[in-house]
Short mmCIF file of C-alpha atoms in Angstrom, two decimals:
data_model
loop_
_atom_site.label_atom_id
_atom_site.label_comp_id
_atom_site.label_asym_id
_atom_site.label_seq_id
_atom_site.Cartn_x
_atom_site.Cartn_y
_atom_site.Cartn_z
CA MET A 266 0.01 -0.41 -0.16
CA PRO A 267 1.50 3.47 -1.00
CA GLY A 268 0.48 4.79 2.98
CA ASP A 269 1.93 2.09 4.72
CA SER A 270 5.17 2.93 6.04
CA ASN A 271 6.85 -0.67 5.23
CA HIS A 272 6.45 0.32 1.61
CA PRO A 273 9.71 -0.19 -0.05
CA ALA A 274 10.09 3.27 -1.84
CA LYS A 275 8.75 4.67 1.43
CA GLN A 276 11.69 3.10 3.60
CA GLY A 277 14.38 3.88 0.82
CA ALA A 278 13.37 7.59 0.69
CA LEU A 279 13.54 7.54 4.65
CA ALA A 280 16.78 5.94 4.53
CA SER A 281 17.93 8.23 2.33
CA THR A 282 16.85 11.30 4.40
CA LEU A 283 18.73 9.68 7.37
CA LEU A 284 21.88 9.07 5.47
CA LEU A 285 21.93 12.64 4.45
CA ILE A 286 21.59 14.05 7.84
CA ILE A 287 23.88 11.87 9.11
CA GLY A 288 26.51 12.59 6.46
CA LEU A 289 25.91 16.25 6.71
CA ALA A 290 26.13 16.64 10.19
CA SER A 291 29.01 14.46 10.44
CA LEU A 292 30.91 17.14 8.17
CA LEU A 293 29.62 19.87 10.04
CA PHE A 294 31.54 18.36 13.21
CA GLY A 295 34.78 17.19 10.98
CA PHE A 296 34.79 20.75 9.91
CA LEU A 297 34.66 22.27 13.42
CA VAL A 298 37.43 19.41 14.56
CA TYR A 299 39.56 20.66 11.57
CA ILE A 300 39.60 24.22 12.41
CA TYR A 301 39.77 23.68 16.32
CA THR A 302 42.97 21.22 15.82
CA ARG A 303 44.89 23.23 13.41
CA GLU A 304 47.30 25.93 14.57
CA CYS A 305 45.94 29.22 14.86
CA ALA A 306 42.62 28.32 13.96
CA GLY A 307 40.95 28.18 16.75
CA CYS A 308 40.65 31.93 17.60
CA GLY A 309 37.17 32.24 15.82
CA VAL A 310 35.95 28.80 17.52
CA GLU A 311 37.29 30.27 21.03
CA LEU A 312 35.05 33.55 20.17
CA ILE A 313 32.06 31.16 19.05
CA ALA A 314 33.03 28.85 22.05
CA GLY A 315 32.84 31.72 24.51
CA GLY A 316 29.72 33.19 22.96
CA LEU A 317 27.65 29.56 23.70
CA GLY A 318 28.78 29.57 27.31
CA PHE A 319 31.80 27.09 27.07
CA PRO A 320 34.43 28.53 29.56
CA THR A 321 37.60 30.10 27.69
CA GLY A 322 40.66 31.75 29.34
CA SER A 323 44.19 32.64 28.86
CA GLY A 324 43.83 31.77 25.05
CA HIS A 325 42.96 28.09 25.87
CA MET A 326 39.50 26.54 25.46
CA ALA A 327 38.06 24.29 28.17
CA ILE A 328 36.98 21.79 25.28
CA PRO A 329 39.29 18.84 25.34
CA ARG A 330 41.50 18.62 22.46
CA LEU A 331 40.66 16.16 19.81
CA PRO A 332 43.05 14.39 17.92
CA GLY A 333 44.17 15.94 14.40
CA TRP A 334 43.62 12.67 12.43
CA LEU A 335 39.70 12.52 13.33
CA PRO A 336 38.88 14.65 10.42
CA SER A 337 40.24 11.98 7.68
CA GLY A 338 37.96 9.49 9.05
CA ILE A 339 35.13 11.79 9.21
CA HIS A 340 35.57 13.16 5.54
CA VAL A 341 35.33 9.76 4.19
CA PHE A 342 32.24 8.57 6.43
CA GLY A 343 30.20 11.93 5.76
CA PHE A 344 31.03 12.08 2.09
CA ALA A 345 30.27 8.33 1.69
CA LEU A 346 26.55 8.72 3.50
CA ILE A 347 25.65 11.89 1.25
CA THR A 348 26.90 10.04 -1.92
CA ASN A 349 24.64 7.15 -1.11
CA ALA A 350 21.73 9.14 -0.37
CA LEU A 351 21.81 11.27 -3.49
CA LEU A 352 22.96 8.97 -6.20
CA THR A 353 21.35 5.99 -5.24
CA THR A 354 18.78 3.86 -3.11
CA LYS A 355 20.09 0.27 -4.00
CA ASN A 356 21.72 -1.22 -1.43
CA GLU A 357 24.14 -2.93 -3.92
CA LEU A 358 26.23 0.51 -4.48
CA LYS A 359 26.87 1.16 -0.70
CA GLY A 360 30.44 -0.71 -1.15
CA PHE A 361 31.55 1.73 -4.31
CA CYS A 362 30.70 4.96 -2.65
CA VAL A 363 32.55 3.84 0.43
CA LEU A 364 35.41 2.56 -1.92
CA VAL A 365 35.62 6.03 -3.50
CA TRP A 366 35.95 8.02 -0.72
CA THR A 367 37.96 6.01 1.43
CA PHE A 368 40.12 5.71 -2.09
CA ILE A 369 40.28 9.97 -2.32
CA ASN A 370 41.32 10.59 1.34
CA LEU A 371 44.17 7.88 0.89
CA LEU A 372 45.43 9.36 -2.03
CA PHE A 373 45.23 12.76 -0.60
CA GLU A 374 46.88 11.68 2.34
CA LEU A 375 49.63 10.07 1.06
CA MET A 376 50.37 12.78 -1.16
CA GLN A 377 51.48 14.56 2.00
CA SER A 378 54.27 12.40 2.61
CA ASP A 379 57.70 13.62 1.13
CA LEU A 380 58.69 10.76 -0.93
CA ALA A 381 55.09 10.96 -2.64
CA TYR A 382 55.33 14.64 -2.77
CA GLN A 383 58.71 14.68 -4.48
CA ALA A 384 57.64 12.05 -7.06
CA TRP A 385 54.74 14.60 -7.83
CA VAL A 386 56.80 17.47 -8.48
CA GLU A 387 59.28 15.64 -10.64
CA VAL A 388 56.25 14.16 -12.87
CA ASN A 389 54.81 17.66 -12.96
CA ARG A 390 57.84 19.14 -14.13
CA ALA A 391 58.60 16.84 -16.64
CA LEU A 392 55.19 17.39 -18.01
CA SER A 393 55.51 20.99 -17.62
CA LEU A 394 52.40 21.10 -14.92
CA GLU A 395 54.16 23.80 -12.89
CA MET A 396 51.06 25.49 -11.75
CA VAL A 397 49.89 22.34 -9.94
CA SER A 398 53.03 20.90 -8.76
CA HIS A 399 52.77 22.54 -5.35
CA TRP A 400 49.07 21.33 -4.68
CA PRO A 401 49.92 18.80 -1.75
CA MET A 402 52.18 21.43 0.09
CA GLY A 403 50.88 22.37 3.61
CA GLY A 404 49.49 19.20 4.59
CA THR A 405 51.38 17.11 6.99
CA PHE A 406 51.76 13.28 6.77
CA CYS A 407 50.48 11.22 9.62
CA PRO A 408 49.76 7.67 9.39
CA PHE A 409 46.98 7.92 11.79
CA ASP A 410 45.10 10.01 9.00
CA LEU A 411 45.71 6.71 6.82
CA ALA A 412 44.11 4.46 9.66
CA SER A 413 41.50 7.39 10.09
CA ALA A 414 40.20 7.06 6.82
CA GLY A 415 39.99 3.17 6.77
CA ALA A 416 38.11 3.30 10.05
CA GLY A 417 35.78 5.89 8.47
CA GLY A 418 34.99 4.10 5.45
CA ALA A 419 34.35 0.79 7.81
CA VAL A 420 31.58 2.80 9.85
CA ALA A 421 30.04 4.28 6.81
CA TYR A 422 29.90 0.94 5.20
CA MET A 423 28.07 -0.48 8.32
CA THR A 424 25.79 2.68 8.91
CA ILE A 425 24.57 2.49 5.31
CA SER A 426 24.32 -1.29 5.58
CA LEU A 427 22.20 -1.01 8.60
CA LEU A 428 19.74 1.85 7.26
CA ARG A 429 19.48 0.27 3.90
CA ARG A 430 18.56 -3.02 5.10
#
């Protein structure tokens, strides 16, 4: 029946809506963690936190320090959920969305390593692509970012599986 909440089309739309909301909320949280854990980025966060009533003082917030690798996992998780919510209602494609975003994040993180960066510069120099030869600069390679991206992908896969069953 079309009015039945157990109707497959209604369940698919509800799952997509939940995935979209969870994905967007996780990206917002990831953005806040990202700007809070980066050097000199806490200034704006401190003003907002003080305005919301969080105790701040002496340039330090009372909010506990979160690990800098956390956004890597959150990005994979959030983007995989959003992609699955917007592009498909099919359970079979959940792995594809997760794999694509995990691969993109791992590639980005690996490009921040010194060895990969030097290789990137040499390839771009050989191809005369000087304009894009420095795009990975400014990042810091950390193996925990790789682990976090993998964990974010695993949690995204489980979340999509749970909501799309």
